[in-house]
mmCIF file of C-alpha atoms in Angstrom:
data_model
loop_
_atom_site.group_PDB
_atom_site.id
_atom_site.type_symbol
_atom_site.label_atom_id
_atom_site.label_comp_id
_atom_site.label_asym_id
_atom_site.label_seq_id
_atom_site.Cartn_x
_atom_site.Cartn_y
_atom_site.Cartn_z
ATOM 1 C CA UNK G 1 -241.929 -37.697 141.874
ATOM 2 C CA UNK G 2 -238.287 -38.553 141.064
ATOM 3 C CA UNK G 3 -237.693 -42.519 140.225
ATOM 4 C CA UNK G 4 -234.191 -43.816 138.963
ATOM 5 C CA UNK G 5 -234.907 -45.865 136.478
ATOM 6 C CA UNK G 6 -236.704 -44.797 132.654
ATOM 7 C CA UNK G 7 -239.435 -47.176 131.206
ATOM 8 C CA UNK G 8 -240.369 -47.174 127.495
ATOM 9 C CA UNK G 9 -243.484 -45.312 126.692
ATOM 10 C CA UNK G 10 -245.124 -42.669 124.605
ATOM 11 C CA UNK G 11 -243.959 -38.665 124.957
ATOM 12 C CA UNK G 12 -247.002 -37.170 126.534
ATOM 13 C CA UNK G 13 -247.717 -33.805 125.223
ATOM 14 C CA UNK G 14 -247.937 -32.037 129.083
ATOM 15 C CA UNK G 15 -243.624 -32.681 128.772
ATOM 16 C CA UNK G 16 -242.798 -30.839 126.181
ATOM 17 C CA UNK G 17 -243.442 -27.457 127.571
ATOM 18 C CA UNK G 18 -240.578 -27.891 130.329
ATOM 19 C CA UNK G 19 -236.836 -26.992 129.523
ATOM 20 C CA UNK G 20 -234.068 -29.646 129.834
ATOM 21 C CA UNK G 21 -232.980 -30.337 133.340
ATOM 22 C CA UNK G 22 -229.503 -29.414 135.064
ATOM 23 C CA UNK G 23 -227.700 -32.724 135.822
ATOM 24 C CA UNK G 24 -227.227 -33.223 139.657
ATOM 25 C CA UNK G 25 -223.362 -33.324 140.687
ATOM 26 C CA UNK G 26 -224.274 -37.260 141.740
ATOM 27 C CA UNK G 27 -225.731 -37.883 138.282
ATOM 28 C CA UNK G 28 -228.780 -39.544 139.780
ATOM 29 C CA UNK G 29 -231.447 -37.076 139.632
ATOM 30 C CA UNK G 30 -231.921 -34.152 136.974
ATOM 31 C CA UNK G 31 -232.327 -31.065 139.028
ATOM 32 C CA UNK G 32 -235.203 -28.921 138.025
ATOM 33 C CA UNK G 33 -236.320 -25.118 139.098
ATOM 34 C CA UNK G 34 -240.086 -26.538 139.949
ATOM 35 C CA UNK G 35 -242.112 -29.332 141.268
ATOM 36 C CA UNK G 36 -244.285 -29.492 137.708
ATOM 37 C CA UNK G 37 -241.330 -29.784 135.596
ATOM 38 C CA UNK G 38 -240.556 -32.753 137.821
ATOM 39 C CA UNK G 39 -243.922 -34.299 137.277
ATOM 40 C CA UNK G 40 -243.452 -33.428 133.575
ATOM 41 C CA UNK G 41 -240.098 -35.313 133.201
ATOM 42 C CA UNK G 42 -241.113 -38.765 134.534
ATOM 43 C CA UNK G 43 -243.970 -38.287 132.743
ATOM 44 C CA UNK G 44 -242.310 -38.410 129.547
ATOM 45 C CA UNK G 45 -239.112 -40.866 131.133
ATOM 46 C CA UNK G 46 -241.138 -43.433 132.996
ATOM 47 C CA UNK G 47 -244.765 -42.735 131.487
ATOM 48 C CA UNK G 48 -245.430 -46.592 132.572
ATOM 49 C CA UNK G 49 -244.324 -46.458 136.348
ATOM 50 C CA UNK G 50 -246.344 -45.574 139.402
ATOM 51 C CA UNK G 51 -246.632 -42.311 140.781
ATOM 52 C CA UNK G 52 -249.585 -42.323 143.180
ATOM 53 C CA UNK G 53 -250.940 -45.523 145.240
ATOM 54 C CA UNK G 54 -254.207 -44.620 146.737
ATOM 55 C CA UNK G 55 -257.221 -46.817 148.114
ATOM 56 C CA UNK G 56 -255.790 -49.940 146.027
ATOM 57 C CA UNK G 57 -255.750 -47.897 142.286
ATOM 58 C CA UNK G 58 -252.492 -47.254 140.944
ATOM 59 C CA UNK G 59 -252.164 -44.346 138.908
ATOM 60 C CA UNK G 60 -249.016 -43.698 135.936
ATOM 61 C CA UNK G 61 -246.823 -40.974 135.438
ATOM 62 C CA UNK G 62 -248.577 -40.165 132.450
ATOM 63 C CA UNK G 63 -252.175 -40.738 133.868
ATOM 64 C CA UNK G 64 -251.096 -38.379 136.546
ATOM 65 C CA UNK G 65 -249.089 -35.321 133.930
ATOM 66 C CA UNK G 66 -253.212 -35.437 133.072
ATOM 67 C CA UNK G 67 -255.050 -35.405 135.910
ATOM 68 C CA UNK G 68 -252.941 -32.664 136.966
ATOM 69 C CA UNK G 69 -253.787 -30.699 133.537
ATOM 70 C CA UNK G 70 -257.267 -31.386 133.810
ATOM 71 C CA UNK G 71 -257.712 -29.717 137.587
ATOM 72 C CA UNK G 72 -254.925 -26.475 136.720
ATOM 73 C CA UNK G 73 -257.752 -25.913 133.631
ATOM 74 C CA UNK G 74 -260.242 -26.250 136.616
ATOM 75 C CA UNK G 75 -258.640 -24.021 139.127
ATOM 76 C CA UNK G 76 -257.630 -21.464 136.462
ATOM 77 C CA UNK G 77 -261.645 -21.046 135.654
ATOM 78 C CA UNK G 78 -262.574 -21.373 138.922
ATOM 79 C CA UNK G 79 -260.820 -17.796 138.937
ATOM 80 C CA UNK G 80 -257.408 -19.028 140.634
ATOM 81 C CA UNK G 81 -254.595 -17.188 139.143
ATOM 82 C CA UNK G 82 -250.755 -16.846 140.150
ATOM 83 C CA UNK G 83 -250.357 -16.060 143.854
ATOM 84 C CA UNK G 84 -253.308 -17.171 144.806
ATOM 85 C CA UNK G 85 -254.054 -19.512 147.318
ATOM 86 C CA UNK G 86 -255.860 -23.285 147.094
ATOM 87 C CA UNK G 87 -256.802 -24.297 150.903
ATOM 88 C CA UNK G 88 -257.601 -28.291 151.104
ATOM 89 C CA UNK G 89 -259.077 -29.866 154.555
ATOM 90 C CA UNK G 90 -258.399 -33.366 153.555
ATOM 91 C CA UNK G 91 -256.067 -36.585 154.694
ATOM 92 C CA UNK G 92 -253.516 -37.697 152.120
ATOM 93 C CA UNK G 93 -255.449 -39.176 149.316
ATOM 94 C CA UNK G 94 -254.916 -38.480 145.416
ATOM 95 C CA UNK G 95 -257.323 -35.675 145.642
ATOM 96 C CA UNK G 96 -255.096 -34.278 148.310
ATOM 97 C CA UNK G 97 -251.666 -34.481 145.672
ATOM 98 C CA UNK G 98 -253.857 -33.417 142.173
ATOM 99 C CA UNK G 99 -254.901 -30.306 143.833
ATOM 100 C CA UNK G 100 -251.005 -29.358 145.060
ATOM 101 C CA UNK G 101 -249.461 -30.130 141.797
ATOM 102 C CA UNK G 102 -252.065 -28.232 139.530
ATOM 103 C CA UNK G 103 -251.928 -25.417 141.984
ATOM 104 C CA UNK G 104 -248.018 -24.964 142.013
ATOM 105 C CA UNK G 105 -248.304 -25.869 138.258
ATOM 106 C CA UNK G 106 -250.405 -22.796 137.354
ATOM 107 C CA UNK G 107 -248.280 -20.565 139.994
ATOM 108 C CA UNK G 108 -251.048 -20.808 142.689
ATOM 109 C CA UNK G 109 -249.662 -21.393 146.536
ATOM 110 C CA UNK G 110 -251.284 -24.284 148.286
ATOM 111 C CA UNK G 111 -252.171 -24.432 152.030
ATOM 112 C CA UNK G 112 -252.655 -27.833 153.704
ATOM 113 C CA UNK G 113 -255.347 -27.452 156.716
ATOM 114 C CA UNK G 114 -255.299 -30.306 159.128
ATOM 115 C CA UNK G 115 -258.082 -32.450 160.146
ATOM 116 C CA UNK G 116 -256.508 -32.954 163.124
ATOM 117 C CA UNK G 117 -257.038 -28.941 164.005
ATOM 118 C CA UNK G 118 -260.410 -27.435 165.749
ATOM 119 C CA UNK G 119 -262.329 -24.988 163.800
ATOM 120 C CA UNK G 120 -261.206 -22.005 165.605
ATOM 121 C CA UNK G 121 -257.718 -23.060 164.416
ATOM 122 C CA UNK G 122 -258.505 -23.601 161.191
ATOM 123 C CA UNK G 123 -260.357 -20.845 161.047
ATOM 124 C CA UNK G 124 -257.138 -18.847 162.010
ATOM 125 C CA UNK G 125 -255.363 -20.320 159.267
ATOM 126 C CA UNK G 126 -258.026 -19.522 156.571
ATOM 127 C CA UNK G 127 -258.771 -16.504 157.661
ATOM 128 C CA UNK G 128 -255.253 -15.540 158.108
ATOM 129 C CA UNK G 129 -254.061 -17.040 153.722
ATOM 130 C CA UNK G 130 -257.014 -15.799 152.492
ATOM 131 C CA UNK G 131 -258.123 -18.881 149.802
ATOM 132 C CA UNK G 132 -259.541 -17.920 146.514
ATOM 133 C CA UNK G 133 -260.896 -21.430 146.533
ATOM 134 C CA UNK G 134 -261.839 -23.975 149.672
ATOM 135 C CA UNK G 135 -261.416 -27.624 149.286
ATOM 136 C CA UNK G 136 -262.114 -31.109 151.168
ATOM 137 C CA UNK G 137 -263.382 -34.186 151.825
ATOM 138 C CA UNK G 138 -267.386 -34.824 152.320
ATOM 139 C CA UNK G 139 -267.668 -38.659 152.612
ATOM 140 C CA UNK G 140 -264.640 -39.977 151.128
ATOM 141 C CA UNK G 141 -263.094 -42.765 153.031
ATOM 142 C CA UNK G 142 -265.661 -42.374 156.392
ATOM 143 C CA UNK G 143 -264.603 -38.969 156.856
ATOM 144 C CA UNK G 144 -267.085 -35.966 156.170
ATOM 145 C CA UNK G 145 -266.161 -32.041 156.476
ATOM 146 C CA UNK G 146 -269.046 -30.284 154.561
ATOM 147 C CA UNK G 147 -270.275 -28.681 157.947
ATOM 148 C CA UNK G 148 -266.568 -27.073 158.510
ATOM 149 C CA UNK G 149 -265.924 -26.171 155.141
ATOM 150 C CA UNK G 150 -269.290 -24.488 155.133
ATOM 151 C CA UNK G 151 -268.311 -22.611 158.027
ATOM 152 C CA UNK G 152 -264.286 -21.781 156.654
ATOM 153 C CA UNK G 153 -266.514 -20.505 153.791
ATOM 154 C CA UNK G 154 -268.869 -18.368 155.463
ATOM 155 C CA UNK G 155 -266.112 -16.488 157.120
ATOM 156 C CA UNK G 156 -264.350 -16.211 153.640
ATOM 157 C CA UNK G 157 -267.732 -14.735 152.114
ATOM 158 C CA UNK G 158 -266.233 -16.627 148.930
ATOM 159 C CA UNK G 159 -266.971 -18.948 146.024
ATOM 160 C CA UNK G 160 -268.784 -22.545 147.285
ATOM 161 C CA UNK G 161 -266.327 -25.174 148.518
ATOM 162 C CA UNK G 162 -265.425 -28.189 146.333
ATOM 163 C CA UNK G 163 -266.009 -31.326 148.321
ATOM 164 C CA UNK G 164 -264.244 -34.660 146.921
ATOM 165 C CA UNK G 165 -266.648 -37.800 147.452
ATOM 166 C CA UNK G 166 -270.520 -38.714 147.460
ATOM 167 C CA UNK G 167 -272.519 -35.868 148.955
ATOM 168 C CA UNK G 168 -275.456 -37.334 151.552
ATOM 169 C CA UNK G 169 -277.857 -35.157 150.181
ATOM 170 C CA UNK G 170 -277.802 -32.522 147.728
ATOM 171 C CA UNK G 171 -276.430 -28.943 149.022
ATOM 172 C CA UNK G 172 -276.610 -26.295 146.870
ATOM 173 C CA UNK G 173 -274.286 -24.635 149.141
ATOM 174 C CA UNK G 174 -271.253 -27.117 147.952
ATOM 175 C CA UNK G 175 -270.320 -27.912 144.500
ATOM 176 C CA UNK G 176 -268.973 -31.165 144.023
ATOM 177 C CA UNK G 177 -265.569 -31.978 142.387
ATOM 178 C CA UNK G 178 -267.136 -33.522 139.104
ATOM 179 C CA UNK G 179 -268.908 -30.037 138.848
ATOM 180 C CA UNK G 180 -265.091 -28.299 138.934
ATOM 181 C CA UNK G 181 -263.725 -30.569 136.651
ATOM 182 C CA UNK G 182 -266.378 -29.836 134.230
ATOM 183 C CA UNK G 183 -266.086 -26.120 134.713
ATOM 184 C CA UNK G 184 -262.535 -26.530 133.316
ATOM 185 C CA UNK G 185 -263.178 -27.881 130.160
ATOM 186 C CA UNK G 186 -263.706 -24.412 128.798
ATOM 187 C CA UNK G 187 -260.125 -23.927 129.402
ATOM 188 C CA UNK G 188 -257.724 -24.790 126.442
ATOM 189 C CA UNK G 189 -254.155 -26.164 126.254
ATOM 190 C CA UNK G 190 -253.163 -22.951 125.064
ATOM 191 C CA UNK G 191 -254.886 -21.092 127.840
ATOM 192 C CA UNK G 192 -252.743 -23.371 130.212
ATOM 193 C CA UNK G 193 -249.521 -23.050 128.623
ATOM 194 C CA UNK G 194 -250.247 -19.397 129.079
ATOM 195 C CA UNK G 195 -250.999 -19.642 132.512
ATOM 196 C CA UNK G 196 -248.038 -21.469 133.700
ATOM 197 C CA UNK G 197 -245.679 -19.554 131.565
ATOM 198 C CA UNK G 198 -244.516 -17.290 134.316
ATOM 199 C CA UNK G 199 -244.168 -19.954 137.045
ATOM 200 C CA UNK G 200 -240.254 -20.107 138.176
ATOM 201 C CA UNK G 201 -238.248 -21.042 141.084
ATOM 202 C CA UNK G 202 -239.031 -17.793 142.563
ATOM 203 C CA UNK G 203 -242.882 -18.531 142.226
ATOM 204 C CA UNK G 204 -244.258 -19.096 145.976
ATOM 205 C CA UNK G 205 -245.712 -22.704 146.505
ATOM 206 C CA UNK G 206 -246.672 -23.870 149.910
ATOM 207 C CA UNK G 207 -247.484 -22.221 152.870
ATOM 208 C CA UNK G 208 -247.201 -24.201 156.517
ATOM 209 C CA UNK G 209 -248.285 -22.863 159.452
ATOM 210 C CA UNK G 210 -245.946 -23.196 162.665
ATOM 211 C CA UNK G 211 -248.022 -24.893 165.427
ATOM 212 C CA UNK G 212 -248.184 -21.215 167.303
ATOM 213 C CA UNK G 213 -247.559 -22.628 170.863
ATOM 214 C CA UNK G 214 -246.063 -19.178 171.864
ATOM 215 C CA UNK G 215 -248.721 -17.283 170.428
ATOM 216 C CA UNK G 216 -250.422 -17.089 167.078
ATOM 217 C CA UNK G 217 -249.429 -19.955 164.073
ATOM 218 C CA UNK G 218 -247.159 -17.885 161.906
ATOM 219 C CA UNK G 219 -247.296 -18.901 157.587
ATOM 220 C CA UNK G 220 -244.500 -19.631 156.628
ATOM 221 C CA UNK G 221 -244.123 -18.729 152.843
ATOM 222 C CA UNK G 222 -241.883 -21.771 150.426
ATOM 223 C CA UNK G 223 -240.823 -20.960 147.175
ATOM 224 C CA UNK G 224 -241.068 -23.590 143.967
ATOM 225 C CA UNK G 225 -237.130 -23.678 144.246
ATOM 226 C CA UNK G 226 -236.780 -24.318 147.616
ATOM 227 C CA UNK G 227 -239.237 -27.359 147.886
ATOM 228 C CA UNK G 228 -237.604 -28.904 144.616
ATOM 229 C CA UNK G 229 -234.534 -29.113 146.179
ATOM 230 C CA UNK G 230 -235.345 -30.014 149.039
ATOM 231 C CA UNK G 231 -237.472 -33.105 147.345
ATOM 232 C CA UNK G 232 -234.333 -33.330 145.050
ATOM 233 C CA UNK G 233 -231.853 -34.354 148.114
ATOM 234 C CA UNK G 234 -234.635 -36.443 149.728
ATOM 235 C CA UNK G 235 -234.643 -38.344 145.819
ATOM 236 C CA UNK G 236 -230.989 -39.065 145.830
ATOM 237 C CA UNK G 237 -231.094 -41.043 149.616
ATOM 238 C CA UNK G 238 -234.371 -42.650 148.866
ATOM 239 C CA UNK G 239 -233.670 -46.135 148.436
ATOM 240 C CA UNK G 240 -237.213 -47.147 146.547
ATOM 241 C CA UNK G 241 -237.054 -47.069 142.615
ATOM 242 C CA UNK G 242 -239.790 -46.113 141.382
ATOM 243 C CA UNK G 243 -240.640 -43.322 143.446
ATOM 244 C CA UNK G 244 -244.206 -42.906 144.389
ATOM 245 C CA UNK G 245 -246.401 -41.465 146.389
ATOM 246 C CA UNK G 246 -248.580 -43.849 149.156
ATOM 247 C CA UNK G 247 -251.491 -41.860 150.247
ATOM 248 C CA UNK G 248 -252.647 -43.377 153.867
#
């Protein structure tokens, strides 16, 4: 989320709510308490350049700053709030990077479950964060996890699970993502502004599991600050410009 180099462009109105950046010591990238205010920034810098590559669509900076808007107003009625976690059983794909940015953009902490993992395992993991909300893929790109996100969900005793992609058949059990996104239109800017008003460096973000080889996985918990400077560093020895995002 951090390219070098500005394009001309339109100030989107999702940029304006972030304050200025500290300048990095190299002078290369602006450093920033949180990953949003990132997205926010090249939003309104480089509005024109690409920010996610994903099944042969490019999407913009500034087609992204809204995406990301649109599923926060989602997630926030949906009954996510700060603290909160978002769970997503998907592969990398631009479903899998909307739902972490409008999660840590409305203070919400994302967990990443791995396909790779066997349901007891991921069962752990679920069982173990606790998701207000259960996401993943149900025949996007050949790959179809209805039947374990029905069964993370039964556990849970929660809300239905958003799938992302075609359904074979309807299920009344699963509610697709179209069906979120419309859920969050009742949501206004305001509303959002409102919501994310309290989100800081402090504000937890991510948690990854260890691989729990010597006993149970243990969560570990990463704060907004940490990951941004972490990504920060990782900006400043990337050699690419623009940066963006590949999902494969």
């Amino acid at each position: 989320l951090m390219p070098g180099s500005a394009l001309p462009g339109r100030r989107p109105a999702a940029a304006a709510r972030y304050a200025r950046p500290r300048r990095s010591h190299s002078g290369r990238t602006p450093h920033y308490a949180t990953i949003p205010q990132y997205l926010a920034h090249w939003a309104e810098h480089t509005p024109r350049a690409p920010a996610v590559v994903h099944d042969g669509v490019t999407t913009t900076y500034a087609e992204l700053a809204t995406q990301v808007d649109e599923v926060a107003r989602a997630l926030l009625a949906s009954g996510v709030r700060k603290g909160d976690r978002v769970a997503v059983l998907a592969h990398p794909s631009r479903f899998f990077w909307l739902t972490f940015l409008a999660a840590l953009s409305i203070g919400a902490v994302w967990v990443g479950l791995n396909p790779k993992y066997r349901l007891p395992e991921l069962e752990y993991n679920v069982g173990n964060s606790r998701p207000s909300l259960l996401l993943g893929m149900s025949g996007y790109g050949g790959d179809d996890f209805s039947a374990t996100l029905l069964k993370l969900a039964g556990a849970l005793g929660g809300a239905r699970p958003v799938v992302f992609g075609p359904l074979s058949e309807p299920n009344r059990a699963l509610e697709t993502w179209e069906q979120l996104l419309a859920r969050g239109a009742s949501y206004t800017p305001t509303q959002l502004e409102g919501a994310r008003a309290s989100v800081d460096e402090k504000s937890a973000a991510l948690i990854v599991y260890t691989s729990g080889t010597t006993g149970k996985p243990k969560g570990a918990v990463l704060s907004q600050g940490a990951l941004a400077r972490s990504f920060g560093i990782q900006a400043n020895h990337a050699r690419v410009s623009p940066i963006r995002v590949v999902a494969n």
